[in-house]
PDB file of C-alpha atoms in Angstrom:
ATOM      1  CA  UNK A   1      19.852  -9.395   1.443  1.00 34.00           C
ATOM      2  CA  UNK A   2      21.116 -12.754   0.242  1.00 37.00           C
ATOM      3  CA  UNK A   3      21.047 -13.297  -3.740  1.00 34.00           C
ATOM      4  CA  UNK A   4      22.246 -16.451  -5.436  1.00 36.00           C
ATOM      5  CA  UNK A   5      25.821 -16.876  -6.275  1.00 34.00           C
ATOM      6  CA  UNK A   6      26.115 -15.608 -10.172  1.00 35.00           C
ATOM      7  CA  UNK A   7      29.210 -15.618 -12.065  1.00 36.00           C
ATOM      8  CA  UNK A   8      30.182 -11.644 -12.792  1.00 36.00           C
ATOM      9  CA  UNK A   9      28.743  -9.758 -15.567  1.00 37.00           C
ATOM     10  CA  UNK A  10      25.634  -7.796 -15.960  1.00 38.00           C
ATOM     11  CA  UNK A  11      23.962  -7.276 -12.463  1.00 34.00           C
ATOM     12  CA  UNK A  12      20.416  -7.805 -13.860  1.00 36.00           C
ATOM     13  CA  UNK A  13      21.521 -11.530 -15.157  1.00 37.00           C
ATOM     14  CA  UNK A  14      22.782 -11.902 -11.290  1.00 35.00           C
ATOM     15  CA  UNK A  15      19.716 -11.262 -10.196  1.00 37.00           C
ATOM     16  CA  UNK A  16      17.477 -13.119 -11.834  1.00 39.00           C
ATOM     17  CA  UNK A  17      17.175 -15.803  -8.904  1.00 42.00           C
ATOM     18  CA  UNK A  18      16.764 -14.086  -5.324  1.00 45.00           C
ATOM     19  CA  UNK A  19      16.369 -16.044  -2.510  1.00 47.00           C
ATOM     20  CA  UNK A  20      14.304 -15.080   0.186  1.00 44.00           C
ATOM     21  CA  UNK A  21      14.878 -15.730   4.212  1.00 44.00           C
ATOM     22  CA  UNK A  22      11.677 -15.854   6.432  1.00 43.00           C
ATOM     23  CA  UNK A  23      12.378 -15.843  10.063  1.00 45.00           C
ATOM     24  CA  UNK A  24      11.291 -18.286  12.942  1.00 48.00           C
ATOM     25  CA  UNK A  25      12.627 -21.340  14.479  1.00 52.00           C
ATOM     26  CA  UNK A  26      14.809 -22.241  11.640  1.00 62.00           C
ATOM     27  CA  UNK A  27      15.755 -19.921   8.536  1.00 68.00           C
ATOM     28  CA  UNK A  28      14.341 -20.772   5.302  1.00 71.00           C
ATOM     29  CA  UNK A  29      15.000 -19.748   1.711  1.00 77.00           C
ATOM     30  CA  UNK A  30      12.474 -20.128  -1.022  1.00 71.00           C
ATOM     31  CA  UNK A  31      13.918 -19.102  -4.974  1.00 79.00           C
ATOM     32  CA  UNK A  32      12.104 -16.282  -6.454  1.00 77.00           C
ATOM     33  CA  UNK A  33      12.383 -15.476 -10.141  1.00 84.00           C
ATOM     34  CA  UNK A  34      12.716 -11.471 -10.416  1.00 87.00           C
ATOM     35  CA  UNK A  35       9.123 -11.245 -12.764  1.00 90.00           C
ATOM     36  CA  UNK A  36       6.833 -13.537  -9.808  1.00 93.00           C
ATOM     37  CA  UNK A  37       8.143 -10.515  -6.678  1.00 93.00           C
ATOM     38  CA  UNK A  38       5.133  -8.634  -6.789  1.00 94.00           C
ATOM     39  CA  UNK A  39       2.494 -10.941  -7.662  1.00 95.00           C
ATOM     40  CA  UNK A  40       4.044 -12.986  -4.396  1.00 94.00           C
ATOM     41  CA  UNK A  41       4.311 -10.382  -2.439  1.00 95.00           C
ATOM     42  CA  UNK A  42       0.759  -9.049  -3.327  1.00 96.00           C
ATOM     43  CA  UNK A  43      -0.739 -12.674  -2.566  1.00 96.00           C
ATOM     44  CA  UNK A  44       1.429 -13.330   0.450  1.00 96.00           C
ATOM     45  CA  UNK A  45       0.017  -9.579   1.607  1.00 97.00           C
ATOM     46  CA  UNK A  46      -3.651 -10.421   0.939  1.00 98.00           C
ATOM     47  CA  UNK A  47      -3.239 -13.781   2.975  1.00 97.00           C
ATOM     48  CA  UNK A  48      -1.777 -11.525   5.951  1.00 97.00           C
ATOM     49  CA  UNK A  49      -4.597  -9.005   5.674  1.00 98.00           C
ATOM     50  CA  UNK A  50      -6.883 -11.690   5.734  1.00 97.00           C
ATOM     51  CA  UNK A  51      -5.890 -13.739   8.961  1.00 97.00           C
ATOM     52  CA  UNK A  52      -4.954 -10.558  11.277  1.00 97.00           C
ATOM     53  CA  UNK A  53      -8.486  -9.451  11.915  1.00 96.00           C
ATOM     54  CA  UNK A  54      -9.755 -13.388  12.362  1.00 95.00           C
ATOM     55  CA  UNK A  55      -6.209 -13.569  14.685  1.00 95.00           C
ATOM     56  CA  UNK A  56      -7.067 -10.651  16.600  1.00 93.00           C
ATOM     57  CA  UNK A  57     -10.373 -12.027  17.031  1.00 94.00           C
ATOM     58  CA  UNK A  58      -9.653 -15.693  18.175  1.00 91.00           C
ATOM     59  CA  UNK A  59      -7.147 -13.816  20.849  1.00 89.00           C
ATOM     60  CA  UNK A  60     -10.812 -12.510  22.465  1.00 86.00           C
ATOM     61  CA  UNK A  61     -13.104 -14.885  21.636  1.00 91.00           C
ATOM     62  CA  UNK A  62     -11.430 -18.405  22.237  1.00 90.00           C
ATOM     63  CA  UNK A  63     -11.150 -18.867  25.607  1.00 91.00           C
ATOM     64  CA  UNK A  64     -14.575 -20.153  27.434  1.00 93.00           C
ATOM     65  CA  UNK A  65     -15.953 -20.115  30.883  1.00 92.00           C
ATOM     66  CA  UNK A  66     -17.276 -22.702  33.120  1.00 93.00           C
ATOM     67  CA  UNK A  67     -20.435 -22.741  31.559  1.00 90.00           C
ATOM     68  CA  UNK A  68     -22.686 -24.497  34.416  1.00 93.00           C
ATOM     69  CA  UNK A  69     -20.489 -23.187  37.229  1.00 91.00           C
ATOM     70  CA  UNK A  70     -20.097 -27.157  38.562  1.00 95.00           C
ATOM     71  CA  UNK A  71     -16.673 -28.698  38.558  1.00 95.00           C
ATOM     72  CA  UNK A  72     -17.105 -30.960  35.574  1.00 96.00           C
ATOM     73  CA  UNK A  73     -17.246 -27.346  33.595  1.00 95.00           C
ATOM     74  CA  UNK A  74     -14.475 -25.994  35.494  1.00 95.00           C
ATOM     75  CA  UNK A  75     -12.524 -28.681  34.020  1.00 96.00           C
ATOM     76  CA  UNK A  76     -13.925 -28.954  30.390  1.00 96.00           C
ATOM     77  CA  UNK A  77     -13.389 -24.914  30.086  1.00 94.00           C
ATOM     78  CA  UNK A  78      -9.758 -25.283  31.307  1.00 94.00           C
ATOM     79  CA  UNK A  79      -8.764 -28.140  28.917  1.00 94.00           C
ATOM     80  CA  UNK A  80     -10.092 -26.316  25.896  1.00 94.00           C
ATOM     81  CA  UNK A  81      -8.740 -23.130  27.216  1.00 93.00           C
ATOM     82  CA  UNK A  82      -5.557 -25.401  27.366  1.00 92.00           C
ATOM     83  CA  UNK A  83      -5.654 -26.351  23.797  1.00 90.00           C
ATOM     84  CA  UNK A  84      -6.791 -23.629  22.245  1.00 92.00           C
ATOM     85  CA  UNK A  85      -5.090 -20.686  23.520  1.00 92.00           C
ATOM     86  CA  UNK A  86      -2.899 -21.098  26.867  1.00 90.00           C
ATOM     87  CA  UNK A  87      -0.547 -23.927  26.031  1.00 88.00           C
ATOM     88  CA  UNK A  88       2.938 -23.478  23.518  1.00 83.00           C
ATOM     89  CA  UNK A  89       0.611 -26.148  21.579  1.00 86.00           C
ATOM     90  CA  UNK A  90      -2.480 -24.499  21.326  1.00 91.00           C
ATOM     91  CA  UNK A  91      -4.503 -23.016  17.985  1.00 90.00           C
ATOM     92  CA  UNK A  92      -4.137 -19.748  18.565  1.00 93.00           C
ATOM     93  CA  UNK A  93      -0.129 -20.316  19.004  1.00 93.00           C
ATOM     94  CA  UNK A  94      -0.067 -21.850  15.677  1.00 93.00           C
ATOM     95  CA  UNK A  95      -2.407 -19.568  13.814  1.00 93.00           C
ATOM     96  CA  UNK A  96      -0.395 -16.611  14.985  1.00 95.00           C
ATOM     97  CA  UNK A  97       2.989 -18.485  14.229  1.00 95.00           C
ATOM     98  CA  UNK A  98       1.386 -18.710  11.007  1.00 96.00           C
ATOM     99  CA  UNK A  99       0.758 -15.006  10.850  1.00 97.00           C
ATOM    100  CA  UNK A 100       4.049 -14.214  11.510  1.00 97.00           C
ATOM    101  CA  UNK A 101       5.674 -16.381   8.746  1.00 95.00           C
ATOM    102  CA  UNK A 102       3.902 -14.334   6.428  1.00 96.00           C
ATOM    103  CA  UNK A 103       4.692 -11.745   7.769  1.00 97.00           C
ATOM    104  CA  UNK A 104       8.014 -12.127   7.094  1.00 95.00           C
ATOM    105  CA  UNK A 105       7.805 -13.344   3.990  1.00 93.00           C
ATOM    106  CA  UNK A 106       6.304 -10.540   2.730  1.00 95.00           C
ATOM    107  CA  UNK A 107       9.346  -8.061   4.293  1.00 95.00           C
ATOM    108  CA  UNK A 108      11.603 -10.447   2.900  1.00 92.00           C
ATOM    109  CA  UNK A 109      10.018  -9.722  -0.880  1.00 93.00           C
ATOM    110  CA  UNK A 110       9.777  -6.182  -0.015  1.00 93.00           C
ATOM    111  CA  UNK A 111      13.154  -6.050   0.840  1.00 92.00           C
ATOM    112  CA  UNK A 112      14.445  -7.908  -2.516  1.00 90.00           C
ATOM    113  CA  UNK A 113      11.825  -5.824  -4.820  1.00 90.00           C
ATOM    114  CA  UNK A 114      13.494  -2.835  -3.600  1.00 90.00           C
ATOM    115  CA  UNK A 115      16.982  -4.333  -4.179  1.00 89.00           C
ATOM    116  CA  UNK A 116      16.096  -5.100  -7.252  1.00 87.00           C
ATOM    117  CA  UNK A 117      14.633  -1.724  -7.971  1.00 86.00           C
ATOM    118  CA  UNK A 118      18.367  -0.166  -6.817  1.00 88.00           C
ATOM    119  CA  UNK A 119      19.770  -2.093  -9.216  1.00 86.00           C
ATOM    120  CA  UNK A 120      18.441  -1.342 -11.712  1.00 85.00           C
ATOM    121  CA  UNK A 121      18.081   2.093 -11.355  1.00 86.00           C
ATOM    122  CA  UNK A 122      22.290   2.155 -10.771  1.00 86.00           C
ATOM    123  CA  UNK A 123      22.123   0.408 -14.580  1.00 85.00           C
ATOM    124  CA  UNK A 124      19.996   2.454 -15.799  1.00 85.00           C
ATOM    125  CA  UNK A 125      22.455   5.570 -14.694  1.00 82.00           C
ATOM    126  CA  UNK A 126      25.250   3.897 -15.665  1.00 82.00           C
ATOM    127  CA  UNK A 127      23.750   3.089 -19.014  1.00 86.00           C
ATOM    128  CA  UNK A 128      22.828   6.936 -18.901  1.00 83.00           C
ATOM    129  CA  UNK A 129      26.566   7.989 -18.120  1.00 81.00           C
ATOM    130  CA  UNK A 130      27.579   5.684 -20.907  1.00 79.00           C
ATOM    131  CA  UNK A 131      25.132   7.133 -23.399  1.00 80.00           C
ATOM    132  CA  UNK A 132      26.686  10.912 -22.035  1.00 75.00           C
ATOM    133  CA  UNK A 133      29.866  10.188 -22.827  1.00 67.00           C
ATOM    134  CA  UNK A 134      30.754  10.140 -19.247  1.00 59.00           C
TER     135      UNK A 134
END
């Protein structure tokens, strides 16, 4: 789990800036203040929830048949079969490369909020030791 280079001291102040790593093609890292985690994870979340289903569906209902069973149809139904789901180009290849970029985003903030949360659970024991005389 990458976090941004802090100078050392109190881990909390360390991790006030996470950076966050969503797969695909090329890595990229988006800054992420400690307080906006959940409410970006939550919205990233909803925005999965929300596409699967119509995903799911476009994987079923997209392609098309020759429609008048002449040639000219043939041809029509396997261009826009083409485009819209068979080729590396097509819609459904970008909708569900979109699907998966939030998908990892949101493991990516799941996997920092829990970071976080093991930190500061380990100050809160050490502040808890401290307090012990320990």
């Amino acid at each position: 789990m990458p976090f941004s280079n802090a100078p050392n001291g109190d881990l909390s102040r360390q991790l006030a800036t996470s950076e966050a790593v969503s797969g695909g093609s090329g890595q990229q890292r988006m800054k992420v203040e400690k307080a906006a985690i959940p409410t970006m994870r939550k919205a990233f979340q909803r925005a999965l929830d929300r596409l699967t289903p119509e995903v799911g569906q476009a994987r079923s209902d997209l392609r098309i048949r020759p429609w008048a069973g002449d040639p000219v149809s043939s041809e029509a139904a396997a261009k826009f079969n083409d485009r819209s789901v068979d080729s590396g180009e097509a819609a459904l290849g970008a909708l569900e490369g979109y699907q998966q970029q939030l998908n990892n985003a949101v493991l990516a903030l799941e996997e920092i909020e829990r970071g976080y949360r093991g930190v500061e659970r380990g100050n809160r024991d050490l502040m808890d030791d401290k307090q012990s005389g320990c």
